[in-house]
């Protein structure tokens, strides 16, 4: 209860202070942000960070593919992503009984208690 009261008080104080700052302060902050965004140094740093992030993602993808190669999860990921960089055997799928009722090993949807 105390946390809710503190939160509501904080929201109220922020609202009052924000409305007093008004549109002029908002426009000033927006102009400053636009200047920073247009700064060549910031743009260069952004480009470098994007290149590094792309390299890291590629490296992580390669490591994950190596670790998951030959597993059922790896095969599913490769099927979803359309990647054929590391061929892995198809997982063995077993069906439940021919009665149409789910077996004890058949996965059920989340939240299902198993009753029909």
Phi, psi and omega in degrees: 000319181297319180295321178297317180297317178297318180298311181298320178297316179297319178296317179298314180296317179298320179296313182297313180294323179294321180287331177290324179295319172071192186293325182300314180294320178301313180296322179297315179296318180297317179296318179297317179297320179295320178297317179297316182297324182277350181297128181302324180296318179294318179296320179296315179298322178297317178298317179297315180297321178296319179295317179295320179296318178298320178295318179296319179296317179297317179296316180297321179296317179297317180296316180296318178298319179296317183289328184266356182303133177083004179254162179296321179294318178300320179295318179296317179297314179298322178294318181293318183273350181073020181271133177236029183293325179229103181295134178229149182295150178291140180291150178279129180245129177248139181264160176284185180296159183289001182286344182091346178278145180293140176278175180292345181257000181279126179297144178246155178299152179302138179087357181274134179264002176094348180275149182268000000 
